[in-house]
Coordinates of N, CA and C in Angstrom, one line a residue:
X1 N -20.6 8.5 2.9 CA -20.1 9.0 2.6 C -19.4 9.9 1.2
X2 N -19.6 11.2 0.9 CA -19.4 11.1 -0.9 C -17.9 11.7 -1.2
X3 N -18.1 10.9 -2.2 CA -16.3 10.9 -2.6 C -16.2 11.8 -3.7
X4 N -16.9 13.1 -4.1 CA -16.4 13.8 -5.1 C -16.0 15.2 -4.1
X5 N -14.7 15.3 -5.1 CA -13.9 16.1 -4.3 C -14.1 17.0 -4.9
X6 N -14.2 17.3 -6.4 CA -14.2 18.3 -7.3 C -15.1 19.0 -7.7
X7 N -14.9 19.8 -9.0 CA -16.4 20.6 -9.2 C -16.7 20.3 -10.7
X8 N -15.2 19.7 -11.4 CA -15.7 19.5 -12.2 C -16.5 18.6 -12.8
X9 N -16.6 17.8 -14.0 CA -17.6 16.9 -14.1 C -17.6 15.2 -14.3
X10 N -16.4 16.0 -14.6 CA -15.1 14.6 -14.4 C -15.2 14.2 -13.7
X11 N -14.5 15.6 -12.7 CA -14.5 14.7 -11.0 C -16.5 14.2 -10.2
X12 N -17.3 15.0 -10.6 CA -18.4 14.2 -10.4 C -18.6 12.7 -10.9
X13 N -18.1 13.1 -11.9 CA -17.7 11.1 -12.5 C -17.2 10.8 -12.3
X14 N -16.1 10.8 -10.5 CA -15.0 9.8 -11.0 C -15.7 9.3 -9.2
X15 N -16.0 8.0 -8.2 CA -16.4 7.8 -7.9 C -16.0 6.1 -6.9
X16 N -15.7 5.5 -7.3 CA -14.7 4.6 -7.8 C -13.0 4.4 -6.9
X17 N -12.6 3.8 -6.5 CA -11.0 3.6 -5.6 C -10.5 2.0 -5.7
X18 N -9.3 2.6 -6.5 CA -8.2 0.8 -5.8 C -7.5 1.3 -5.8
X19 N -7.2 -0.3 -5.4 CA -5.8 -0.5 -4.5 C -5.3 -1.7 -4.9
X20 N -3.8 -1.7 -5.4 CA -3.2 -2.2 -6.0 C -2.2 -2.9 -5.1
X21 N -1.5 -4.0 -4.5 CA -1.0 -4.8 -4.4 C 0.2 -5.9 -4.9
X22 N 1.4 -5.5 -4.8 CA 1.7 -7.0 -5.5 C 3.5 -7.4 -4.7
X23 N 3.6 -6.7 -3.7 CA 5.6 -6.8 -3.0 C 5.2 -7.9 -2.9
X24 N 4.3 -9.1 -2.4 CA 5.3 -10.2 -3.0 C 4.6 -11.4 -3.7
X25 N 4.5 -12.7 -3.3 CA 4.1 -13.2 -5.4 C 2.4 -13.5 -4.9
X26 N 2.5 -12.6 -4.3 CA 0.5 -12.9 -4.8 C 0.5 -11.1 -5.3
X27 N -0.1 -10.9 -6.3 CA -0.8 -9.9 -6.0 C -2.3 -9.6 -5.1
X28 N -2.6 -8.1 -5.2 CA -4.4 -8.5 -4.6 C -4.5 -7.3 -5.0
X29 N -6.4 -7.1 -4.8 CA -6.6 -5.8 -5.9 C -7.9 -5.8 -4.8
X30 N -8.1 -4.3 -5.0 CA -9.6 -3.8 -4.2 C -10.0 -2.8 -4.7
X31 N -11.1 -3.8 -4.6 CA -12.0 -2.6 -5.4 C -13.2 -1.7 -4.1
X32 N -13.4 -0.1 -4.0 CA -14.4 0.3 -3.4 C -15.5 1.2 -3.8
X33 N -16.3 1.5 -3.8 CA -17.3 3.0 -4.5 C -17.5 3.6 -3.3
X34 N -17.5 4.7 -3.5 CA -17.6 5.3 -2.7 C -19.3 6.1 -2.0
X35 N -20.1 5.9 -3.6 CA -22.0 6.4 -3.2 C -22.3 4.5 -2.3
X36 N -21.9 3.3 -1.9 CA -21.7 2.6 -1.0 C -21.6 2.3 -0.8
X37 N -19.8 2.9 -0.2 CA -18.7 2.5 1.0 C -18.9 0.7 1.3
X38 N -20.2 0.2 2.0 CA -20.3 -0.7 3.4 C -20.7 -1.8 2.0
X39 N -21.3 -1.9 0.8 CA -21.7 -3.3 0.7 C -20.8 -3.5 -0.8
X40 N -20.1 -2.2 -1.6 CA -19.5 -2.0 -2.1 C -17.8 -2.6 -2.6
X41 N -17.4 -2.9 -1.8 CA -16.2 -3.6 -1.8 C -15.7 -4.8 -2.0
X42 N -14.7 -4.9 -3.1 CA -14.2 -5.8 -3.1 C -12.8 -6.2 -2.8
X43 N -12.7 -6.9 -2.9 CA -11.1 -7.3 -2.5 C -11.2 -8.8 -3.3
X44 N -9.3 -9.0 -3.7 CA -8.5 -10.2 -5.0 C -7.6 -10.8 -4.5
X45 N -7.3 -11.9 -4.4 CA -5.9 -11.8 -4.4 C -5.2 -12.6 -5.0
X46 N -4.5 -13.4 -6.4 CA -3.7 -14.1 -7.3 C -2.7 -14.7 -6.9
X47 N -1.8 -15.3 -6.3 CA -0.6 -16.6 -6.9 C -0.3 -16.5 -8.0
X48 N 0.1 -15.2 -8.3 CA 1.2 -14.9 -9.2 C 2.0 -15.6 -9.9
X49 N 3.0 -14.6 -8.9 CA 5.4 -15.6 -8.5 C 5.2 -14.5 -10.4
X50 N 5.7 -15.0 -11.2 CA 6.3 -13.9 -12.2 C 5.9 -14.3 -13.1
X51 N 4.2 -15.0 -13.2 CA 2.6 -14.9 -13.9 C 2.7 -13.2 -13.8
X52 N 3.1 -12.3 -13.2 CA 2.3 -10.6 -12.9 C 1.9 -10.3 -14.0
X53 N 3.5 -10.2 -14.6 CA 3.7 -9.6 -15.8 C 2.2 -9.9 -17.4
X54 N 2.1 -10.9 -16.6 CA 1.4 -11.3 -18.0 C 0.1 -11.2 -17.4
X55 N -0.5 -11.7 -16.2 CA -2.0 -11.6 -16.0 C -2.4 -10.2 -15.8
X56 N -2.0 -9.5 -15.0 CA -1.8 -7.7 -14.5 C -3.7 -7.8 -14.5
X57 N -3.3 -7.1 -15.5 CA -4.7 -6.4 -16.7 C -6.0 -7.4 -16.1
X58 N -5.4 -9.0 -16.2 CA -6.6 -9.1 -16.5 C -7.4 -9.7 -14.7
X59 N -6.2 -9.1 -13.9 CA -6.6 -9.9 -12.8 C -7.9 -8.9 -12.1
X60 N -6.9 -7.8 -12.4 CA -7.8 -5.7 -11.4 C -9.6 -5.9 -13.1
X61 N -9.1 -6.2 -14.2 CA -10.7 -6.6 -14.9 C -11.3 -7.4 -14.4
X62 N -10.9 -8.0 -13.6 CA -11.9 -9.5 -12.8 C -13.1 -8.4 -11.8
X63 N -12.0 -6.9 -11.0 CA -12.9 -6.6 -9.9 C -13.6 -5.3 -10.7
X64 N -12.7 -4.6 -11.7 CA -12.9 -3.5 -12.6 C -12.6 -3.9 -13.9
X65 N -13.9 -4.2 -15.2 CA -13.6 -3.8 -16.2 C -12.9 -2.3 -16.7
X66 N -12.8 -2.5 -17.9 CA -11.8 -1.4 -17.5 C -11.8 -0.1 -18.8
X67 N -13.7 -0.8 -18.8 CA -14.6 -0.2 -19.4 C -14.5 1.4 -18.1
X68 N -14.4 0.9 -16.5 CA -14.6 1.8 -15.2 C -14.2 2.6 -15.2
X69 N -12.4 2.2 -15.3 CA -11.4 3.3 -15.3 C -11.2 4.4 -15.3
X70 N -12.6 5.1 -15.8 CA -12.0 7.2 -16.2 C -13.4 7.3 -15.3
X71 N -13.9 6.0 -14.3 CA -14.3 6.9 -12.7 C -13.7 6.5 -11.9
X72 N -12.5 5.9 -11.6 CA -11.9 6.4 -11.0 C -11.6 7.6 -9.9
X73 N -11.9 8.0 -9.0 CA -11.8 9.0 -7.7 C -10.3 8.8 -7.0
X74 N -10.1 7.8 -7.2 CA -8.0 8.6 -6.7 C -7.7 6.7 -6.6
X75 N -6.8 6.6 -5.8 CA -5.7 4.8 -6.1 C -4.8 5.0 -5.1
X76 N -4.7 3.8 -5.5 CA -3.6 3.4 -3.2 C -2.8 2.2 -4.3
X77 N -1.3 1.8 -3.6 CA -0.7 0.6 -4.5 C 0.3 0.9 -3.3
X78 N 0.4 -0.7 -2.9 CA 2.1 -0.4 -2.4 C 3.1 -0.6 -2.8
X79 N 4.0 0.0 -2.3 CA 5.6 0.9 -2.7 C 6.6 0.2 -2.9
X80 N 6.5 -1.2 -2.1 CA 7.5 -2.4 -1.3 C 7.6 -1.7 0.2
X81 N 9.2 -2.8 0.9 CA 10.1 -3.4 -0.5 C 9.1 -4.6 -1.0
X82 N 9.2 -5.4 -1.2 CA 9.4 -6.5 -1.8 C 10.4 -7.0 -3.6
X83 N 9.0 -7.7 -3.6 CA 10.2 -9.0 -6.2 C 10.4 -6.6 -6.3
X84 N 11.4 -6.9 -7.6 CA 11.4 -5.3 -7.5 C 11.3 -5.4 -8.8
X85 N 10.6 -6.7 -9.5 CA 9.2 -6.4 -11.2 C 8.2 -6.4 -10.6
X86 N 8.0 -7.2 -9.3 CA 6.4 -7.7 -9.5 C 6.0 -6.0 -9.1
X87 N 6.9 -5.3 -7.9 CA 6.3 -4.2 -6.8 C 6.8 -3.6 -8.1
X88 N 7.6 -3.1 -8.8 CA 7.0 -1.9 -9.8 C 6.5 -1.7 -11.0
X89 N 5.5 -3.2 -11.4 CA 4.9 -3.5 -12.1 C 3.7 -2.7 -11.9
X90 N 2.8 -3.1 -10.7 CA 1.5 -1.6 -10.1 C 1.7 -0.5 -9.6
X91 N 3.0 -0.6 -10.3 CA 3.5 1.5 -9.2 C 3.3 2.1 -11.7
X92 N 3.9 1.6 -11.4 CA 4.0 1.7 -12.9 C 2.2 2.4 -13.5
X93 N 1.2 1.0 -13.2 CA 0.4 1.0 -13.6 C -0.6 2.0 -13.1
X94 N -0.7 1.8 -11.6 CA -1.3 3.2 -10.8 C -1.0 4.7 -10.8
X95 N 0.0 4.5 -11.6 CA 0.9 6.2 -11.4 C 0.6 6.6 -13.2
X96 N 0.5 5.0 -14.0 CA 0.1 5.9 -15.7 C -1.3 5.7 -15.2
X97 N -2.3 5.4 -14.1 CA -3.6 5.3 -14.2 C -4.1 6.6 -13.8
X98 N -2.9 7.9 -12.4 CA -3.5 8.3 -12.1 C -3.1 9.9 -13.3
X99 N -2.0 10.0 -13.9 CA -1.7 10.5 -13.9 C -2.6 10.9 -15.4
X100 N -3.1 9.6 -16.1 CA -4.1 10.3 -17.5 C -5.4 10.4 -16.9
X101 N -5.9 10.0 -14.9 CA -7.1 10.6 -14.3 C -7.2 11.9 -14.3
X102 N -6.2 12.2 -13.7 CA -5.8 13.0 -13.0 C -5.7 13.6 -12.0
X103 N -6.6 12.5 -11.6 CA -6.5 12.1 -9.7 C -4.8 11.4 -9.1
X104 N -5.5 11.9 -7.4 CA -4.1 10.9 -7.0 C -3.9 10.0 -6.3
X105 N -3.2 9.9 -6.1 CA -2.4 8.5 -5.9 C -0.9 8.3 -4.0
X106 N -1.4 7.7 -3.9 CA -0.9 7.4 -2.1 C -0.1 6.5 -2.4
X107 N 1.1 6.4 -2.2 CA 1.7 5.3 -1.9 C 2.4 4.3 -0.6
X108 N 1.7 3.9 -0.2 CA 2.3 2.9 1.4 C 3.1 1.8 0.7
X109 N 4.1 1.2 1.9 CA 5.1 1.0 2.0 C 4.8 -0.4 2.9
X110 N 5.1 -1.7 2.2 CA 4.4 -2.9 2.5 C 4.3 -3.3 4.1
X111 N 5.8 -2.7 4.2 CA 5.5 -3.3 5.8 C 4.6 -2.0 6.7
X112 N 4.0 -0.4 6.1 CA 3.3 0.0 6.8 C 2.1 -0.5 6.8
X113 N 1.6 -1.6 6.1 CA 0.0 -2.3 5.8 C 0.5 -3.3 6.7
X114 N 1.0 -3.5 6.5 CA 0.7 -5.0 7.6 C 1.3 -5.1 9.2
X115 N 1.3 -3.2 9.3 CA 2.3 -3.0 10.8 C 1.2 -3.5 11.8
X116 N 0.3 -2.3 11.5 CA -0.7 -2.5 12.7 C -1.2 -4.1 13.2
X117 N -1.3 -5.0 12.4 CA -1.6 -6.0 12.4 C -0.8 -7.3 12.6
X118 N 0.9 -6.7 13.2 CA 1.4 -7.3 13.5 C 2.3 -6.5 15.1
X119 N 2.0 -5.4 15.9 CA 1.7 -4.7 16.6 C 0.5 -5.5 17.7
X120 N -0.1 -6.2 17.6 CA -0.8 -6.9 18.3 C 0.1 -8.2 19.0
X121 N 1.7 -8.3 18.4 CA 2.4 -9.4 19.3 C 3.3 -8.9 20.3
X122 N 2.8 -7.6 20.4 CA 3.8 -6.4 20.6 C 3.5 -6.3 22.7
X123 N 4.3 -6.9 23.3 CA 4.0 -6.1 25.1 C 3.3 -5.0 24.7
X124 N 1.9 -5.0 26.1 CA 1.8 -3.4 26.7 C 2.4 -2.3 26.6
X125 N 3.9 -2.6 27.4 CA 5.5 -1.5 27.1 C 5.4 -1.2 26.1
X126 N 5.7 -2.1 24.6 CA 6.6 -1.3 24.3 C 5.7 -1.3 22.9
X127 N 4.6 -1.4 23.2 CA 3.4 -0.7 22.7 C 3.1 0.8 22.4
X128 N 4.2 1.2 23.6 CA 3.8 2.6 23.8 C 5.3 3.6 23.2
X129 N 5.9 2.1 22.7 CA 6.7 3.0 22.0 C 7.4 2.5 20.4
X130 N 8.1 2.7 20.2 CA 8.7 2.8 18.6 C 8.8 1.0 18.8
X131 N 8.4 0.7 17.6 CA 9.0 -1.3 16.9 C 9.9 -0.7 15.6
X132 N 10.1 -1.8 15.0 CA 10.7 -2.5 14.5 C 9.5 -3.5 13.4
X133 N 9.8 -3.3 12.2 CA 9.5 -4.2 11.1 C 10.9 -4.8 9.9
X134 N 11.5 -6.3 10.3 CA 12.3 -6.9 10.0 C 12.6 -7.6 9.2
X135 N 12.5 -7.7 7.8 CA 13.0 -8.6 6.9 C 14.1 -9.3 6.2
X136 N 15.5 -10.3 7.1 CA 16.4 -10.4 5.9 C 16.5 -11.1 4.9
X137 N 17.4 -10.4 4.2 CA 17.5 -11.3 3.0 C 18.5 -11.9 2.7
X138 N 18.8 -12.9 1.5 CA 19.9 -13.9 1.8 C 20.7 -13.0 1.1
X139 N 22.4 -13.0 1.7 CA 23.5 -12.7 1.0 C 23.3 -11.0 1.7
X140 N 22.4 -10.4 1.5 CA 22.0 -8.7 1.2 C 21.8 -8.4 3.2
X141 N 21.8 -8.4 3.7 CA 21.8 -8.3 5.5 C 20.4 -7.7 5.0
X142 N 19.3 -7.6 6.2 CA 18.5 -7.1 6.9 C 17.9 -5.7 6.8
X143 N 16.6 -5.8 5.7 CA 15.3 -4.6 5.6 C 14.5 -4.7 6.5
X144 N 14.4 -3.5 6.5 CA 13.8 -3.3 8.1 C 13.3 -1.7 8.4
X145 N 12.0 -1.3 8.7 CA 10.9 -0.2 9.1 C 10.6 0.5 10.3
X146 N 10.6 0.8 10.8 CA 10.3 2.0 11.7 C 8.7 2.5 12.6
X147 N 7.8 1.7 13.1 CA 6.5 2.5 14.1 C 6.2 3.0 14.8
X148 N 5.3 3.6 14.6 CA 4.1 3.2 16.5 C 3.5 3.8 16.8
X149 N 2.6 2.8 17.3 CA 1.5 3.1 17.2 C 0.7 4.7 18.8
X150 N 0.0 5.3 17.6 CA -0.8 6.3 18.0 C -2.5 6.3 18.0
X151 N -2.3 7.5 18.8 CA -4.2 7.4 19.0 C -4.7 7.9 17.8
X152 N -5.7 7.6 18.1 CA -6.2 8.0 15.9 C -7.3 9.3 16.8
X153 N -7.3 10.5 15.3 CA -8.2 11.6 15.8 C -9.9 11.2 17.0
X154 N -10.6 10.1 15.7 CA -11.7 9.6 16.3 C -11.4 9.8 17.6
X155 N -12.4 9.9 18.6 CA -12.9 8.7 20.5 C -13.3 7.8 19.4
X156 N -12.7 6.7 20.2 CA -12.7 5.7 20.6 C -12.7 4.3 19.7
X157 N -11.5 5.1 18.1 CA -11.3 4.4 17.0 C -10.3 3.9 16.9
X158 N -9.7 2.8 16.2 CA -8.4 2.0 16.8 C -7.4 2.4 16.8
X159 N -5.4 2.1 17.6 CA -4.7 3.6 17.1 C -4.1 2.7 16.1
X160 N -3.5 4.1 14.8 CA -3.0 4.1 14.0 C -1.9 3.9 13.4
X161 N -0.4 3.7 12.7 CA 0.4 3.0 12.9 C 1.2 3.8 11.6
X162 N 1.7 4.8 12.6 CA 2.2 6.3 12.2 C 3.5 5.7 11.5
X163 N 4.5 5.3 10.2 CA 5.4 5.0 9.4 C 6.9 6.2 10.0
X164 N 8.0 5.6 11.3 CA 8.9 7.1 11.7 C 10.3 6.8 10.7
X165 N 10.3 5.3 10.6 CA 11.2 5.3 9.3 C 11.0 4.8 8.3
X166 N 10.8 4.6 6.5 CA 10.6 3.7 5.8 C 11.8 2.4 5.9
X167 N 11.3 1.5 4.6 CA 12.2 0.5 4.9 C 13.0 0.7 4.1
X168 N 13.9 0.1 4.7 CA 15.3 0.6 4.0 C 17.1 -0.9 4.4
X169 N 18.3 -1.2 4.6 CA 18.9 -1.3 5.0 C 19.5 -1.4 5.7
X170 N 19.9 -2.1 7.1 CA 20.0 -1.8 8.0 C 21.8 -1.9 7.9
X171 N 22.5 -1.5 9.1 CA 23.7 -1.3 8.6 C 24.3 -2.5 9.5
X172 N 25.0 -3.6 9.6 CA 25.6 -4.9 9.8 C 25.6 -5.3 11.6
X173 N 26.0 -4.2 12.4 CA 26.4 -4.0 13.6 C 24.9 -3.4 14.1
X174 N 23.8 -2.7 13.8 CA 22.5 -2.4 13.8 C 21.7 -3.6 15.0
X175 N 20.9 -3.3 15.3 CA 20.3 -4.1 16.6 C 19.2 -3.4 15.9
X176 N 18.2 -4.3 16.1 CA 17.0 -3.6 15.9 C 15.9 -4.3 17.3
X177 N 15.7 -3.3 17.6 CA 14.6 -3.9 18.9 C 13.7 -2.4 20.2
X178 N 12.2 -3.0 20.1 CA 12.0 -4.5 19.1 C 11.3 -4.7 17.8
X179 N 11.8 -5.8 17.8 CA 11.7 -5.8 16.3 C 10.3 -7.4 16.1
X180 N 9.8 -7.6 14.7 CA 8.8 -7.9 14.2 C 8.9 -8.4 13.6
X181 N 9.3 -9.7 12.8 CA 8.8 -10.5 11.7 C 8.5 -10.2 10.5
X182 N 8.7 -9.3 9.1 CA 7.9 -8.8 8.2 C 6.9 -10.4 7.8
X183 N 5.7 -10.4 7.6 CA 4.2 -11.2 7.5 C 3.6 -11.1 7.1
X184 N 3.8 -11.3 5.6 CA 3.1 -10.9 4.2 C 1.0 -11.9 4.4
X185 N 1.0 -11.0 4.7 CA -1.1 -11.7 4.8 C -2.1 -11.0 3.4
X186 N -1.8 -10.7 2.3 CA -1.9 -9.3 0.9 C -3.4 -9.5 1.0
X187 N -4.1 -10.5 1.7 CA -5.8 -10.0 1.5 C -6.4 -9.2 2.1
X188 N -5.3 -8.9 3.8 CA -6.0 -8.4 4.9 C -5.3 -6.6 4.2
X189 N -4.1 -6.8 4.1 CA -3.2 -5.7 3.7 C -3.2 -5.0 2.6
X190 N -4.3 -6.0 2.0 CA -5.0 -5.4 0.5 C -6.0 -4.3 0.5
X191 N -6.4 -4.5 1.6 CA -7.9 -3.9 2.0 C -8.1 -3.1 3.1
X192 N -6.6 -2.7 3.8 CA -6.2 -1.4 5.0 C -5.6 -1.1 3.6
X193 N -5.3 -1.2 2.8 CA -4.5 0.1 1.3 C -5.8 0.5 1.5
X194 N -7.1 -0.7 1.1 CA -8.0 0.6 0.4 C -8.5 1.6 2.0
X195 N -8.9 0.8 2.9 CA -9.1 2.1 3.9 C -8.4 3.0 4.2
X196 N -7.2 2.7 3.8 CA -6.4 4.4 4.0 C -6.7 5.2 3.3
X197 N -6.9 5.0 1.9 CA -7.4 5.5 0.0 C -8.2 6.3 0.6
X198 N -9.8 5.2 1.2 CA -11.0 6.4 1.1 C -10.8 7.1 1.9
X199 N -10.0 6.9 4.0 CA -10.2 7.6 4.2 C -9.2 9.5 4.0
X200 N -8.3 9.4 2.7 CA -7.6 10.5 2.4 C -8.4 10.9 1.6
X201 N -8.9 10.3 0.9 CA -10.0 10.8 -0.4 C -11.1 11.3 0.3
X202 N -11.8 10.7 1.7 CA -12.9 12.0 2.4 C -12.7 13.6 2.9
X203 N -11.3 13.5 3.1 CA -10.7 14.3 3.4 C -10.0 15.0 3.1
X204 N -10.1 14.8 1.5 CA -10.0 15.6 0.2 C -8.0 16.0 0.1
X205 N -7.6 14.5 0.7 CA -5.9 15.2 0.8 C -5.3 14.5 -0.7
X206 N -4.9 15.8 -1.5 CA -4.4 15.1 -2.5 C -2.6 14.5 -2.6
X207 N -2.3 13.7 -3.3 CA -1.0 14.1 -3.9 C -1.1 13.1 -5.2
X208 N 0.3 13.7 -5.6 CA 0.3 14.3 -6.7 C 1.5 12.5 -8.0
X209 N 0.3 11.8 -7.8 CA 1.0 10.7 -8.6 C 3.0 10.6 -9.0
X210 N 2.9 11.2 -9.4 CA 4.7 11.3 -9.8 C 5.6 11.2 -8.1
X211 N 4.6 11.9 -6.9 CA 5.7 11.4 -5.7 C 5.4 10.2 -5.4
X212 N 5.4 9.6 -5.5 CA 4.8 8.1 -5.9 C 6.0 6.7 -6.5
X213 N 6.9 6.1 -5.5 CA 7.6 5.5 -5.8 C 7.9 4.4 -5.2
X214 N 8.4 3.4 -6.1 CA 8.9 2.2 -5.2 C 10.0 2.2 -4.5
X215 N 10.0 1.6 -3.6 CA 10.7 1.6 -2.6 C 11.8 0.1 -3.1
X216 N 13.1 0.4 -3.0 CA 14.3 -0.8 -3.6 C 15.0 -0.3 -2.1
X217 N 15.2 -1.6 -1.1 CA 16.6 -1.6 0.3 C 18.0 -1.6 -1.0
X218 N 17.5 -2.7 -1.9 CA 18.6 -3.0 -2.0 C 18.4 -3.1 -4.2
X219 N 20.2 -2.6 -4.3 CA 19.9 -1.6 -5.4 C 20.2 -3.4 -6.7
X220 N 18.9 -3.3 -7.4 CA 19.4 -4.3 -8.1 C 20.7 -5.2 -9.5
X221 N 21.6 -4.2 -9.5 CA 21.9 -3.5 -10.4 C 22.7 -3.2 -9.3
X222 N 24.4 -4.6 -9.9 CA 25.6 -4.3 -8.2 C 26.9 -3.8 -9.5
X223 N 26.9 -2.4 -8.6 CA 28.4 -1.9 -9.0 C 29.6 -2.5 -8.3
X224 N 31.1 -2.8 -8.7 CA 32.2 -2.6 -9.0 C 32.3 -1.2 -8.1
X225 N 33.2 -2.2 -7.0 CA 33.8 -1.0 -5.9 C 34.6 -0.6 -6.3

């Protein structure tokens, strides 16, 4: 699969993909060389917690040294919902790199990334209809996103998940059904994010970096009525 989507010399020299996921206490990083996608893929997770702000760059450089960043052809980042600071840090880093390099940036919600692996718990009947992924927040309510499995374009390929409603705070009296509890597995989800990035790149789908913003279902600022 060719990684070259532009005609300029700079585009011709860009062949790396980078995915970042920090919507939980664990940072996930995934890298792939488009010239050798089968053997070049590398992923790593770092349980940093609140240490993310001090260690983000070092962790990324463990898989992709800064000297190689100009060779990035495309980036992808999980946009939440998740911790306010953690999600923002990787989104800002990804946006900055994409802006400076002039490359596309994919933003995918953390619920959409986990949806394919959680959907296996649905009954056969439920798999044919939309479903919810929910996450209760202490004293804040429930955050939920709505998803549906659809047939892939390629014959024999696994079903793909479409995000019908991005994660948001549900009304107190709303009952989401069928609903699956959000479950973090950053190692699997950052690899899935990289796969989505690779697919979008191979199809030549351009996404502007400034279209990618973090999801904040609840505001960190308390506004008095």
